[in-house]
PDB file of N, CA and C in Angstrom:
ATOM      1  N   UNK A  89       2.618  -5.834  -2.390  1.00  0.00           N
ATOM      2  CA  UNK A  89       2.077  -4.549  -1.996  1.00  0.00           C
ATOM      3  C   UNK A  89       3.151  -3.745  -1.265  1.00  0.00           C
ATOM      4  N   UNK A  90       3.527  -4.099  -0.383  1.00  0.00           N
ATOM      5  CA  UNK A  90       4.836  -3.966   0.435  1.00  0.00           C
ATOM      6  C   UNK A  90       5.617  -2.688  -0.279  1.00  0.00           C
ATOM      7  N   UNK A  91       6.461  -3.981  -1.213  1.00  0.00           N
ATOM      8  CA  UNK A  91       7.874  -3.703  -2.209  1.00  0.00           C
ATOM      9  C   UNK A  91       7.192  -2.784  -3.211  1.00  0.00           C
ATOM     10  N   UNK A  92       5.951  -2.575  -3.776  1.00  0.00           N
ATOM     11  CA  UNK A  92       5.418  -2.081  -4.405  1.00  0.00           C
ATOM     12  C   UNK A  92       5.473  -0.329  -3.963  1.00  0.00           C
ATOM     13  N   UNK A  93       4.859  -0.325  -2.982  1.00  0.00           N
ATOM     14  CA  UNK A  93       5.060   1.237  -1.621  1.00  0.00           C
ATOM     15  C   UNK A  93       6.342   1.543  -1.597  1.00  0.00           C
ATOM     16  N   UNK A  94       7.274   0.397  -1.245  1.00  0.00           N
ATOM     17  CA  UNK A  94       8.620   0.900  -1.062  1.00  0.00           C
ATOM     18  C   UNK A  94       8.983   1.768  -2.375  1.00  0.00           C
ATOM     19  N   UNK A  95       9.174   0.809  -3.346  1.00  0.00           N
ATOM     20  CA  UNK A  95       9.664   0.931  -4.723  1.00  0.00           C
ATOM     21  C   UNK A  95       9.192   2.814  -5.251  1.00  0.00           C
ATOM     22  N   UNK A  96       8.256   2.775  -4.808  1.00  0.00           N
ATOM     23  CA  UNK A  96       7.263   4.260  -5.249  1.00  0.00           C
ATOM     24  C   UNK A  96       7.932   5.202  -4.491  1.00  0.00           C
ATOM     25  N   UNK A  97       8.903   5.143  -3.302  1.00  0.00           N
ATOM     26  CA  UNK A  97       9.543   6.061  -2.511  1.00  0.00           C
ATOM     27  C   UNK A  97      10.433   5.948  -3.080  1.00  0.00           C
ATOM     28  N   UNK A  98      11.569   5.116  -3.674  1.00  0.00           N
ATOM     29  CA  UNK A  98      12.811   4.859  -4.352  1.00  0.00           C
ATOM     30  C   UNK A  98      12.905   5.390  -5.588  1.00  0.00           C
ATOM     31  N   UNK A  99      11.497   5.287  -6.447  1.00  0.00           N
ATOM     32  CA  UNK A  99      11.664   5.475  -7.506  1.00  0.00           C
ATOM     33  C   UNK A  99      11.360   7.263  -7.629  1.00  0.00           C
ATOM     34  N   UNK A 100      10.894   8.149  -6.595  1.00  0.00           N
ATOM     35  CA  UNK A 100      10.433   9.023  -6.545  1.00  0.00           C
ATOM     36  C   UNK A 100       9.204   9.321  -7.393  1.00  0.00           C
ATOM     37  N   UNK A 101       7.570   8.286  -6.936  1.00  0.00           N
ATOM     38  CA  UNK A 101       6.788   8.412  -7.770  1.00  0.00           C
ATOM     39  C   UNK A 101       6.989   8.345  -9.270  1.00  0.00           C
ATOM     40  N   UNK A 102       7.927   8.292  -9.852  1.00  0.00           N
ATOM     41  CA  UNK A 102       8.134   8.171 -11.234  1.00  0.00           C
ATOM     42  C   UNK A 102       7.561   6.593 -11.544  1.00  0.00           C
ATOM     43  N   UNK A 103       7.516   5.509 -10.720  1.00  0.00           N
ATOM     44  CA  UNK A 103       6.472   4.346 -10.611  1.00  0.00           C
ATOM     45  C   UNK A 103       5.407   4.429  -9.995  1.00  0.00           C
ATOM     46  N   UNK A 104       3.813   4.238  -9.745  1.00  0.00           N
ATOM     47  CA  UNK A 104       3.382   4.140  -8.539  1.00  0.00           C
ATOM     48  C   UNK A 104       2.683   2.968  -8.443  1.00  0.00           C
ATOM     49  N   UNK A 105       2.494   2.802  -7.338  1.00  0.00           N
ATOM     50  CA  UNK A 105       2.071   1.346  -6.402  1.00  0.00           C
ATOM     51  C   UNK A 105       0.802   1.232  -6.457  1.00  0.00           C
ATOM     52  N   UNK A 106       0.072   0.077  -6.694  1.00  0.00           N
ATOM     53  CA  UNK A 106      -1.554  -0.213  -6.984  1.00  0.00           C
ATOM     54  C   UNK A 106      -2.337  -0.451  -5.666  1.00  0.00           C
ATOM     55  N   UNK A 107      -3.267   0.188  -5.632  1.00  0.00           N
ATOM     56  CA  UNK A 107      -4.009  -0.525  -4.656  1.00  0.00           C
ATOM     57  C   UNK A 107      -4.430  -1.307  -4.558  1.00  0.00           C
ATOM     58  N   UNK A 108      -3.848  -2.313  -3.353  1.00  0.00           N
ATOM     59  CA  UNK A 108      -4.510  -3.308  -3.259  1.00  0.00           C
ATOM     60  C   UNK A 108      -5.531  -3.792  -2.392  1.00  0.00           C
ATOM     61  N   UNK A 109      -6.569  -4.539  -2.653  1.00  0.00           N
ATOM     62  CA  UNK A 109      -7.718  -5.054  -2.121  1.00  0.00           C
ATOM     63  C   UNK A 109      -8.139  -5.911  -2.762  1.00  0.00           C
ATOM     64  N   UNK A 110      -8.942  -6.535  -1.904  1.00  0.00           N
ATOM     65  CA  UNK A 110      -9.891  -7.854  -1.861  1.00  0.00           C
ATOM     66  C   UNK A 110     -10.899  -7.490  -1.159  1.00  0.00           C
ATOM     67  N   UNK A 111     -12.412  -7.478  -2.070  1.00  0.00           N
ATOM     68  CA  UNK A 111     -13.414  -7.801  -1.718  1.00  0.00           C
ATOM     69  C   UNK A 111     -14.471  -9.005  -1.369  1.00  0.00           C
ATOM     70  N   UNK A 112     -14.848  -9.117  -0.456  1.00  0.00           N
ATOM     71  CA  UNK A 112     -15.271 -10.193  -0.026  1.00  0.00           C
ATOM     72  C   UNK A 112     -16.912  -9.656   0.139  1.00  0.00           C
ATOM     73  N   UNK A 113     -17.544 -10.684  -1.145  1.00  0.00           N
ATOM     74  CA  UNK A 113     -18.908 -10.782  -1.058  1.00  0.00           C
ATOM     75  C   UNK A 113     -19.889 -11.461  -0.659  1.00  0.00           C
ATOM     76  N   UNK A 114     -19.187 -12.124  -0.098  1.00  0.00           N
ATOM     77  CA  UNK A 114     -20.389 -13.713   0.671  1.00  0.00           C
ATOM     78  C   UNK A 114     -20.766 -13.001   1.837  1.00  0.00           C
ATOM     79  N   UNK A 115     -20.267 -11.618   2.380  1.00  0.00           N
ATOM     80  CA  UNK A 115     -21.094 -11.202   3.540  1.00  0.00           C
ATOM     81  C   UNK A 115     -20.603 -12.257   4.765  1.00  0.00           C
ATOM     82  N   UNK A 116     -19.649 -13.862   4.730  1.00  0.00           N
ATOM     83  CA  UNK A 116     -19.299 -14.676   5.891  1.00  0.00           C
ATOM     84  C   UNK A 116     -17.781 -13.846   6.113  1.00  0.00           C
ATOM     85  N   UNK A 117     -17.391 -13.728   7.415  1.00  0.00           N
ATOM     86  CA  UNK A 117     -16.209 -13.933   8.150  1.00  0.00           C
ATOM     87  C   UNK A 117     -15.090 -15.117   7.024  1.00  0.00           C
ATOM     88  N   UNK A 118     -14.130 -14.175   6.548  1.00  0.00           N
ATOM     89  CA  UNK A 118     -13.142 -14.852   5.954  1.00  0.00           C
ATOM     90  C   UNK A 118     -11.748 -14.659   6.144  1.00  0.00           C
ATOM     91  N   UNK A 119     -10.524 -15.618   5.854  1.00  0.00           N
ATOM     92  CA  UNK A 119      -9.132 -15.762   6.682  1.00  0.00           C
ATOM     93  C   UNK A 119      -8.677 -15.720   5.710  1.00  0.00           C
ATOM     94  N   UNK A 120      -7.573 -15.154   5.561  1.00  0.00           N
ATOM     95  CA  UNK A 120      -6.406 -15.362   4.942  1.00  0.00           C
ATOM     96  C   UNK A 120      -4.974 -15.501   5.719  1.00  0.00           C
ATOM     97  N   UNK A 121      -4.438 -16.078   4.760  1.00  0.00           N
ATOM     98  CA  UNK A 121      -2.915 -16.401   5.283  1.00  0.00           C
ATOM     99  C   UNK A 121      -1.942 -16.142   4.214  1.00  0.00           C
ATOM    100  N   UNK A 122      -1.658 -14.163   3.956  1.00  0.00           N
ATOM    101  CA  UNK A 122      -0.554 -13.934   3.738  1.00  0.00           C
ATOM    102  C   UNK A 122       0.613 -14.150   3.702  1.00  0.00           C
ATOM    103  N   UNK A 123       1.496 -14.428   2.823  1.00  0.00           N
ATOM    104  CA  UNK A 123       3.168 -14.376   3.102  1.00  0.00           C
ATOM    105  C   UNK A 123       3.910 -12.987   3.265  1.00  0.00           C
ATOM    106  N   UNK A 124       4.484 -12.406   4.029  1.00  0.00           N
ATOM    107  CA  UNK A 124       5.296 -11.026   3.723  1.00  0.00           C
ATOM    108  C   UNK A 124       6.663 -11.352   4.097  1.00  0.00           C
ATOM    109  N   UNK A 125       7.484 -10.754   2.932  1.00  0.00           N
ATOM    110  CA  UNK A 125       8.876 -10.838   3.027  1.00  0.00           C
ATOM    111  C   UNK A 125       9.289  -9.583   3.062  1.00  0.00           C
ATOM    112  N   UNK A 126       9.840  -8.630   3.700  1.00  0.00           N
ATOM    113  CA  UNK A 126      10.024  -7.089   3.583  1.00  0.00           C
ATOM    114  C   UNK A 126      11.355  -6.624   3.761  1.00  0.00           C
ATOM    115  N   UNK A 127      12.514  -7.272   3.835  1.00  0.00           N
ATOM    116  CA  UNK A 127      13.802  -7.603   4.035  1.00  0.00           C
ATOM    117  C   UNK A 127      14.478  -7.184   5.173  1.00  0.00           C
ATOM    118  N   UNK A 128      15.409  -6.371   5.209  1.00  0.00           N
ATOM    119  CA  UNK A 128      16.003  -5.914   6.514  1.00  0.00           C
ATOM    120  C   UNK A 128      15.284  -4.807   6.861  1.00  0.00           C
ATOM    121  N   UNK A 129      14.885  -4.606   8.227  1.00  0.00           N
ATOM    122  CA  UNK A 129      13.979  -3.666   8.848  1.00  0.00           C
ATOM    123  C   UNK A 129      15.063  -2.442   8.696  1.00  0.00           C
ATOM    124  N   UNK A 130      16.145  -2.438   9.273  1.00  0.00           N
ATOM    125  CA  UNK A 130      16.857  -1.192   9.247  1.00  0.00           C
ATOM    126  C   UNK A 130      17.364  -0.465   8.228  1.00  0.00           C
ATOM    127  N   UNK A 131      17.067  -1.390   7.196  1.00  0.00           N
ATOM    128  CA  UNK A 131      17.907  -0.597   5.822  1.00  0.00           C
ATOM    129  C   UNK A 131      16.479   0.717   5.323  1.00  0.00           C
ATOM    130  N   UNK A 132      17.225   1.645   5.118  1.00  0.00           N
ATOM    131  CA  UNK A 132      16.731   2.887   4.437  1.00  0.00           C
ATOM    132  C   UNK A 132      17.040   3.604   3.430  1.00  0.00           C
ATOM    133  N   UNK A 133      15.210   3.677   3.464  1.00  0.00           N
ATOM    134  CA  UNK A 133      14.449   3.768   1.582  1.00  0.00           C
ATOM    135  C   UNK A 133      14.795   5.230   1.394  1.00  0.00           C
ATOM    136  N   UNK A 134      15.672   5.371   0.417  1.00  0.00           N
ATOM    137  CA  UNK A 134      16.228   6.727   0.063  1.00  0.00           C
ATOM    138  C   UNK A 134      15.428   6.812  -1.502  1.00  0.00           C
ATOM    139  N   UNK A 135      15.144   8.475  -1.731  1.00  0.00           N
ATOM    140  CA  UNK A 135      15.163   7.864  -3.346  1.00  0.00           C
ATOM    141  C   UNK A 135      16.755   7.911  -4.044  1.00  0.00           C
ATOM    142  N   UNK A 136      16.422   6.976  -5.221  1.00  0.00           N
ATOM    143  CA  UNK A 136      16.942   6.790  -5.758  1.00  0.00           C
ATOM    144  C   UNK A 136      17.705   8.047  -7.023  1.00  0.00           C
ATOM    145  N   UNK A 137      19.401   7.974  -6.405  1.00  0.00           N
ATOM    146  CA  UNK A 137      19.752   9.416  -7.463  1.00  0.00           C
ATOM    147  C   UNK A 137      19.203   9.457  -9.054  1.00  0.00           C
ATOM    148  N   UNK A 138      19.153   8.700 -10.008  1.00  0.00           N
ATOM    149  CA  UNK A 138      18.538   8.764 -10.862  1.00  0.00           C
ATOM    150  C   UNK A 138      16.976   8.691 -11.393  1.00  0.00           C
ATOM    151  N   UNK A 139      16.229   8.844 -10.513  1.00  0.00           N
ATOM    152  CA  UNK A 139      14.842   9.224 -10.507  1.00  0.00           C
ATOM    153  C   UNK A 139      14.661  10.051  -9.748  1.00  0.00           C
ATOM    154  N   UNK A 140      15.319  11.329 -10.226  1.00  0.00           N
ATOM    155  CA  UNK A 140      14.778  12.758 -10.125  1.00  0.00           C
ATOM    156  C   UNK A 140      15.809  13.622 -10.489  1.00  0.00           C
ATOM    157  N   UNK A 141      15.343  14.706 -10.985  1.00  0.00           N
ATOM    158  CA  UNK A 141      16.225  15.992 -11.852  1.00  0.00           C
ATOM    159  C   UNK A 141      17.209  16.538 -11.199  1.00  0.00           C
ATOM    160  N   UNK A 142      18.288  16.956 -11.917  1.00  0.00           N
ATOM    161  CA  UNK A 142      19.224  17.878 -11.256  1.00  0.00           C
ATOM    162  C   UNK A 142      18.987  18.791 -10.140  1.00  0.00           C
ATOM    163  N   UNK A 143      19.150  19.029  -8.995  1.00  0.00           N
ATOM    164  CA  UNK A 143      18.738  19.370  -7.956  1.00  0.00           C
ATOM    165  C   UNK A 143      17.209  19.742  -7.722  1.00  0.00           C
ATOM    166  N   UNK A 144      16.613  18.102  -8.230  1.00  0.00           N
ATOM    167  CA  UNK A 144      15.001  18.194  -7.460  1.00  0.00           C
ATOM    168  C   UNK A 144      15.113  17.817  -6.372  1.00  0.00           C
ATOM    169  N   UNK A 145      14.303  18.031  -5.324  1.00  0.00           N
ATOM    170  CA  UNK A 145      14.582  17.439  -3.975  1.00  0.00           C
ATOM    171  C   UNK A 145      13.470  16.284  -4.245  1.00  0.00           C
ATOM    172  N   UNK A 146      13.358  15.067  -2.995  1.00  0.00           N
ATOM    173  CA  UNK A 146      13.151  13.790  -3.182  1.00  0.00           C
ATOM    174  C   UNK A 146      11.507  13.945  -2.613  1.00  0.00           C
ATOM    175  N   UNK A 147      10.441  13.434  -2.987  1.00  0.00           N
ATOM    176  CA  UNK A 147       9.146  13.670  -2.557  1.00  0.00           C
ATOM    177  C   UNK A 147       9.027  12.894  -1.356  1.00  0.00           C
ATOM    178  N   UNK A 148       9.738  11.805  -0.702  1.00  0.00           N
ATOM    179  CA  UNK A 148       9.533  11.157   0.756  1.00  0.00           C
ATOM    180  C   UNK A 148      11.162  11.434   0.987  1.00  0.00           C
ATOM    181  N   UNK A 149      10.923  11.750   2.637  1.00  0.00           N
ATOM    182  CA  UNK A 149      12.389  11.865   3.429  1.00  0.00           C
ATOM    183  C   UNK A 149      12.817  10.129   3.345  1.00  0.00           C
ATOM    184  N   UNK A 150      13.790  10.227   3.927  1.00  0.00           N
ATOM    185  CA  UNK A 150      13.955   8.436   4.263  1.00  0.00           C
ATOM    186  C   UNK A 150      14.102   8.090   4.965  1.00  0.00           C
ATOM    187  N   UNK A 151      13.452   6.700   4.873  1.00  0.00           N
ATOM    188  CA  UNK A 151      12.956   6.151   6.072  1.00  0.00           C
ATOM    189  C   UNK A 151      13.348   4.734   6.066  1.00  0.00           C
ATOM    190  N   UNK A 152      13.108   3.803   6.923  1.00  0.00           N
ATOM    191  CA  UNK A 152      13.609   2.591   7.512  1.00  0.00           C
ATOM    192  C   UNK A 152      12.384   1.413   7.069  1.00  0.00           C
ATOM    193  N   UNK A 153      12.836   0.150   6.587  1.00  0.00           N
ATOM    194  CA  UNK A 153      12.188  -0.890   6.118  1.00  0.00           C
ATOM    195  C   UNK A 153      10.843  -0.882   6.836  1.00  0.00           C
ATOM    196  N   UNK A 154      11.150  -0.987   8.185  1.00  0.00           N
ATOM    197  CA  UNK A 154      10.430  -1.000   9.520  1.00  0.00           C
ATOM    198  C   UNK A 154       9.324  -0.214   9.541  1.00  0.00           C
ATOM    199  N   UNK A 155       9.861   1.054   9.520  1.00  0.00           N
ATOM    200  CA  UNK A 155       8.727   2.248   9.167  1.00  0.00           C
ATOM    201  C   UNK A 155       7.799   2.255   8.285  1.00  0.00           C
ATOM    202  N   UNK A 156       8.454   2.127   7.136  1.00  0.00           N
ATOM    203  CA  UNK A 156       7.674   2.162   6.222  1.00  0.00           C
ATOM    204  C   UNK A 156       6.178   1.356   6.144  1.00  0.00           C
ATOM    205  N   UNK A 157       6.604  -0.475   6.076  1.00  0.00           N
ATOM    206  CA  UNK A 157       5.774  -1.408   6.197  1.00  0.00           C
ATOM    207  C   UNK A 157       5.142  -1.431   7.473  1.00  0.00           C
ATOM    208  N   UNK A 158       5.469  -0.935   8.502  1.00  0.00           N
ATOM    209  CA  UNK A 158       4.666  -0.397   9.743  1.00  0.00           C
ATOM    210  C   UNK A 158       2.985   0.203   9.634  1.00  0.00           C
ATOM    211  N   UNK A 159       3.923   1.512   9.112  1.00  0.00           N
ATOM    212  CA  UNK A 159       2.665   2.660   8.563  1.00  0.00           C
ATOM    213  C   UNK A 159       1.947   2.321   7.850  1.00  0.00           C
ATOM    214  N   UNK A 160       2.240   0.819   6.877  1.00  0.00           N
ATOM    215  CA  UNK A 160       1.442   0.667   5.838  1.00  0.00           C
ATOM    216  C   UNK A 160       0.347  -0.220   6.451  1.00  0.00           C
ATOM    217  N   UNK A 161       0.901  -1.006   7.575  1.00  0.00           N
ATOM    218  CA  UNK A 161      -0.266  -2.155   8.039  1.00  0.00           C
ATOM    219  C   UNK A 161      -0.853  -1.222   9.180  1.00  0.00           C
ATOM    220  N   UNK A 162      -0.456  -0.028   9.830  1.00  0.00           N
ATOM    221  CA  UNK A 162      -1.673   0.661  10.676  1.00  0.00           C
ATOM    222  C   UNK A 162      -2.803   1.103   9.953  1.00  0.00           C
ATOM    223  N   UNK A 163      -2.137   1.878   8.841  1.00  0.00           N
ATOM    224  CA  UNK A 163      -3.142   2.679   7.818  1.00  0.00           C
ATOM    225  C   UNK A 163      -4.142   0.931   7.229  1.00  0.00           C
ATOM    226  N   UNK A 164      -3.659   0.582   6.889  1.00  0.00           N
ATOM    227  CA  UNK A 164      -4.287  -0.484   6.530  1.00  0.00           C
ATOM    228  C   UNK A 164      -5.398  -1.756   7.625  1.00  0.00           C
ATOM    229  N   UNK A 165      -5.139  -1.588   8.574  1.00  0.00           N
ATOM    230  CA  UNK A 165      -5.963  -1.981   9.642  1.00  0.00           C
ATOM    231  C   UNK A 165      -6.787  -1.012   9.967  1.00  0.00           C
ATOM    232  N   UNK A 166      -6.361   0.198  10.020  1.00  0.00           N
ATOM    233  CA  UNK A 166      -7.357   1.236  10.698  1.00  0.00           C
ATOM    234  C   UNK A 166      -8.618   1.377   9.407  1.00  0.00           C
ATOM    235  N   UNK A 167      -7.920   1.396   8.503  1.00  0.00           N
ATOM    236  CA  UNK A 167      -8.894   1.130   6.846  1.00  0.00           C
ATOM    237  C   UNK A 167      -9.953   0.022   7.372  1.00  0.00           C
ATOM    238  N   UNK A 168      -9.473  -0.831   7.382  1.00  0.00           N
ATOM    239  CA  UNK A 168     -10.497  -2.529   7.797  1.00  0.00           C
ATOM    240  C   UNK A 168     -11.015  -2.208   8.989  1.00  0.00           C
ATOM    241  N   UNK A 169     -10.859  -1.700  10.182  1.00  0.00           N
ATOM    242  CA  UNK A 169     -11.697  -1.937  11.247  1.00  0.00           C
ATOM    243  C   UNK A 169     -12.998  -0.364  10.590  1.00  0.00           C
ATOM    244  N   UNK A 170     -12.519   0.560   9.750  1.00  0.00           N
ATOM    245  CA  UNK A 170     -13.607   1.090   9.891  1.00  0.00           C
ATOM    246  C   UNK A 170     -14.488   0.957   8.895  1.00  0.00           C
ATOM    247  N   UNK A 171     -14.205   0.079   7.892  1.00  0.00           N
ATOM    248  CA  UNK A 171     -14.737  -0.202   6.699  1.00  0.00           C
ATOM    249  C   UNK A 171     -15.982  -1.554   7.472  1.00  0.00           C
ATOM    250  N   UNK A 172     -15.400  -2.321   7.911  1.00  0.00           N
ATOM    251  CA  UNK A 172     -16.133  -3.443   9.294  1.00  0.00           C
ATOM    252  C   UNK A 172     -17.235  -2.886  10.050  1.00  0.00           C
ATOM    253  N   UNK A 173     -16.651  -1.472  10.527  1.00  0.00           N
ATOM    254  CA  UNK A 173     -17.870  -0.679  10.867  1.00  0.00           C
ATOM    255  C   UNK A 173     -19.225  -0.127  10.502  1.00  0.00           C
ATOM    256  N   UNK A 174     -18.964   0.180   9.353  1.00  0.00           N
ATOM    257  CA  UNK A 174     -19.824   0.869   8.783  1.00  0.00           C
ATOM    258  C   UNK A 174     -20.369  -0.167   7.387  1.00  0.00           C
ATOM    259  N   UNK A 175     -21.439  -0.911   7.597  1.00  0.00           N
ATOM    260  CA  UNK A 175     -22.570  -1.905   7.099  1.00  0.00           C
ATOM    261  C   UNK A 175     -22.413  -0.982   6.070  1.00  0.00           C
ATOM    262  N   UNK A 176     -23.439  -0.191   5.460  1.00  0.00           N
ATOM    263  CA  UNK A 176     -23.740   0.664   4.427  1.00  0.00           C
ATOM    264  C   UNK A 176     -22.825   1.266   3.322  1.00  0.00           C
ATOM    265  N   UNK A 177     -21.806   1.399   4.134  1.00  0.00           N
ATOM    266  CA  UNK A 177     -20.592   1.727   3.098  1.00  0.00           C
ATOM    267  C   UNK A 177     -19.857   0.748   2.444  1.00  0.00           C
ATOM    268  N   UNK A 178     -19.518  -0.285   3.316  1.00  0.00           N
ATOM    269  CA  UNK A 178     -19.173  -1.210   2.547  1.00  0.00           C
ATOM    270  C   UNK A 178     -19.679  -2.399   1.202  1.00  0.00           C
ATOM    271  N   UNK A 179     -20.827  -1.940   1.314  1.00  0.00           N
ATOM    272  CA  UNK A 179     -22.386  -2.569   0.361  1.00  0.00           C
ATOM    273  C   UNK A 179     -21.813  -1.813  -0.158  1.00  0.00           C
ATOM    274  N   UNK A 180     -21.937  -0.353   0.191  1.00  0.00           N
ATOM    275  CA  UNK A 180     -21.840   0.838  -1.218  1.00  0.00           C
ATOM    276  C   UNK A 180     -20.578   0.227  -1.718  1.00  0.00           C
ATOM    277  N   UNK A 181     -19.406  -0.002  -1.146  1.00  0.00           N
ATOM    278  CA  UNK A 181     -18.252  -0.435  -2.175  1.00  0.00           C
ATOM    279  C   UNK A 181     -17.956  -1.468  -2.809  1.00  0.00           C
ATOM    280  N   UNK A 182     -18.526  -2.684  -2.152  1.00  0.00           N
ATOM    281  CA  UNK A 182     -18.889  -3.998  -2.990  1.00  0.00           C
ATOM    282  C   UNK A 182     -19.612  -3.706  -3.885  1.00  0.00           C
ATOM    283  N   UNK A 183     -20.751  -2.935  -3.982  1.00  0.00           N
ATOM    284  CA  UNK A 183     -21.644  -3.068  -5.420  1.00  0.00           C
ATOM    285  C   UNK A 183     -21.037  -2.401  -6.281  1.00  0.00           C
ATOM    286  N   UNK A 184     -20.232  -1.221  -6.094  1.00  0.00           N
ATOM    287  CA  UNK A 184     -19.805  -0.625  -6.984  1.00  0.00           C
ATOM    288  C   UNK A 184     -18.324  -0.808  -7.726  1.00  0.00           C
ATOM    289  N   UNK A 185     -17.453  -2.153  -6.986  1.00  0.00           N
ATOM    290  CA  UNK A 185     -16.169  -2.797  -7.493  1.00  0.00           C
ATOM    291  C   UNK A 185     -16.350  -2.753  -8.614  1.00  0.00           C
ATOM    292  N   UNK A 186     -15.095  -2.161  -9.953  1.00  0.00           N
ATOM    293  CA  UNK A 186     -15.261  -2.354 -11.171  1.00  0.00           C
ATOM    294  C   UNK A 186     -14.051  -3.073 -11.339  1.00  0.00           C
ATOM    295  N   UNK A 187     -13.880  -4.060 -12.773  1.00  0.00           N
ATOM    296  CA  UNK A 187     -12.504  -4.749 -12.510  1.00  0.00           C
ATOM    297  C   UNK A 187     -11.317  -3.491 -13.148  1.00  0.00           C
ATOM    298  N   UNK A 188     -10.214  -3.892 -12.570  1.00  0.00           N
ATOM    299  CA  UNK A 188      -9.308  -3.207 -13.306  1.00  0.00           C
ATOM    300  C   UNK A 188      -8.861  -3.982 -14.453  1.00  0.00           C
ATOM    301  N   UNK A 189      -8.961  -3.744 -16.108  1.00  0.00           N
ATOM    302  CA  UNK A 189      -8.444  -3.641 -17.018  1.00  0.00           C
ATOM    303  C   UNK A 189      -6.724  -3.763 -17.716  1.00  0.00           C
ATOM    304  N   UNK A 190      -5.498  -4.329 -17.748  1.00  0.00           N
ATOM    305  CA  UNK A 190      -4.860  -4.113 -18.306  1.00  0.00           C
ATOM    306  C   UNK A 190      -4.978  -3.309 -19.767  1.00  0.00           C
ATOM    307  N   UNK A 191      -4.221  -2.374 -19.758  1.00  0.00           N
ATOM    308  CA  UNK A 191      -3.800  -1.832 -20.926  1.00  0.00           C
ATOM    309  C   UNK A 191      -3.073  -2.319 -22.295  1.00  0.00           C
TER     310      UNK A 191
END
Protein backbone atom coordinates (compact mmCIF):
# COMPACT_ATOMS: atom_id res chain seq x y z
CA UNK A 1 0.00 0.00 0.00
CA UNK A 2 2.83 2.18 1.06
CA UNK A 3 5.10 1.80 -2.25
CA UNK A 4 1.91 1.70 -4.06
CA UNK A 5 1.04 5.78 -2.83
CA UNK A 6 4.57 6.46 -3.28
CA UNK A 7 4.87 5.02 -6.79
CA UNK A 8 1.50 7.17 -7.84
CA UNK A 9 3.56 10.45 -6.84
CA UNK A 10 6.65 9.22 -8.95
CA UNK A 11 4.82 8.07 -11.59
CA UNK A 12 2.74 11.34 -11.78
CA UNK A 13 -0.69 9.51 -11.52
CA UNK A 14 0.02 7.98 -14.84
CA UNK A 15 -0.23 4.62 -12.30
CA UNK A 16 -2.67 4.77 -9.49
CA UNK A 17 -2.64 3.08 -6.14
CA UNK A 18 -5.64 0.73 -4.96
CA UNK A 19 -7.41 1.03 -2.07
CA UNK A 20 -6.76 -0.83 0.38
CA UNK A 21 -9.00 -2.47 3.02
CA UNK A 22 -10.11 -5.21 4.99
CA UNK A 23 -13.38 -5.81 6.15
CA UNK A 24 -14.06 -7.47 9.11
CA UNK A 25 -17.46 -9.19 9.53
CA UNK A 26 -17.61 -11.23 12.63
CA UNK A 27 -18.54 -7.88 14.35
CA UNK A 28 -15.36 -9.45 17.22
CA UNK A 29 -12.30 -7.14 17.97
CA UNK A 30 -9.55 -8.33 15.51
CA UNK A 31 -5.39 -7.97 15.30
CA UNK A 32 -3.29 -7.88 12.81
CA UNK A 33 0.36 -7.91 12.47
CA UNK A 34 1.51 -6.01 9.46
CA UNK A 35 5.00 -5.94 7.96
CA UNK A 36 6.05 -2.33 6.55
CA UNK A 37 9.21 -1.76 4.80
CA UNK A 38 9.21 1.97 3.47
CA UNK A 39 12.97 2.49 2.94
CA UNK A 40 14.94 5.54 3.78
CA UNK A 41 12.77 8.14 5.53
CA UNK A 42 14.75 11.05 4.05
CA UNK A 43 14.93 10.20 0.52
CA UNK A 44 12.50 12.34 -1.70
CA UNK A 45 9.58 11.33 -3.85
CA UNK A 46 10.04 13.55 -6.86
CA UNK A 47 8.08 12.76 -9.95
CA UNK A 48 9.65 11.08 -12.16
CA UNK A 49 11.14 13.13 -15.52
CA UNK A 50 9.60 10.76 -17.85
CA UNK A 51 6.07 10.58 -16.62
CA UNK A 52 4.98 13.80 -17.66
CA UNK A 53 5.01 16.09 -20.86
CA UNK A 54 7.32 18.60 -21.98
CA UNK A 55 6.99 21.31 -19.55
CA UNK A 56 3.96 19.77 -17.54
CA UNK A 57 4.44 20.63 -14.09
CA UNK A 58 4.38 17.55 -11.54
CA UNK A 59 0.80 16.93 -9.75
CA UNK A 60 2.54 16.35 -6.00
CA UNK A 61 5.46 18.77 -4.80
CA UNK A 62 8.14 16.50 -3.20
CA UNK A 63 8.25 15.16 -0.43
CA UNK A 64 10.23 12.87 2.02
CA UNK A 65 9.74 8.93 2.60
CA UNK A 66 8.75 10.04 6.13
CA UNK A 67 6.08 12.35 5.06
CA UNK A 68 4.60 10.71 2.84
CA UNK A 69 3.94 7.23 4.79
CA UNK A 70 3.22 9.51 7.81
CA UNK A 71 0.19 11.21 6.18
CA UNK A 72 -0.82 7.98 4.96
CA UNK A 73 -1.13 6.21 8.49
CA UNK A 74 -2.85 9.57 10.10
CA UNK A 75 -5.37 9.71 7.26
CA UNK A 76 -5.68 6.15 7.72
CA UNK A 77 -6.21 5.95 11.52
CA UNK A 78 -8.33 8.93 11.59
CA UNK A 79 -10.42 6.76 8.74
CA UNK A 80 -10.60 3.71 11.48
CA UNK A 81 -11.29 5.57 14.61
CA UNK A 82 -14.26 7.18 12.82
CA UNK A 83 -15.48 4.37 10.88
CA UNK A 84 -15.30 2.47 14.83
CA UNK A 85 -17.51 5.24 15.63
CA UNK A 86 -20.19 5.22 13.80
CA UNK A 87 -22.18 1.50 14.24
CA UNK A 88 -24.56 2.26 11.26
CA UNK A 89 -22.19 3.20 8.74
CA UNK A 90 -20.05 0.69 8.99
CA UNK A 91 -23.01 -2.13 8.58
CA UNK A 92 -23.85 0.20 5.71
CA UNK A 93 -20.28 -0.62 4.31
CA UNK A 94 -19.91 -4.21 5.19
CA UNK A 95 -23.20 -5.07 3.53
CA UNK A 96 -22.53 -3.31 0.66
CA UNK A 97 -18.55 -4.69 -0.02
CA UNK A 98 -18.51 -5.81 -3.66
CA UNK A 99 -15.43 -7.94 -4.71
CA UNK A 100 -13.07 -6.33 -6.96
CA UNK A 101 -12.79 -8.24 -10.28
CA UNK A 102 -9.53 -8.51 -12.29
CA UNK A 103 -9.73 -7.53 -15.78
Amino acid sequence: VNLGNMFMRWANDRYISNLHRVINKSGKERYSVPFFYSGNPDYVIDCLPNCREEGQAPKYPPISVMDCVGGSYKASYGAAKMFKEQPKARMELVNSAQPVLAS
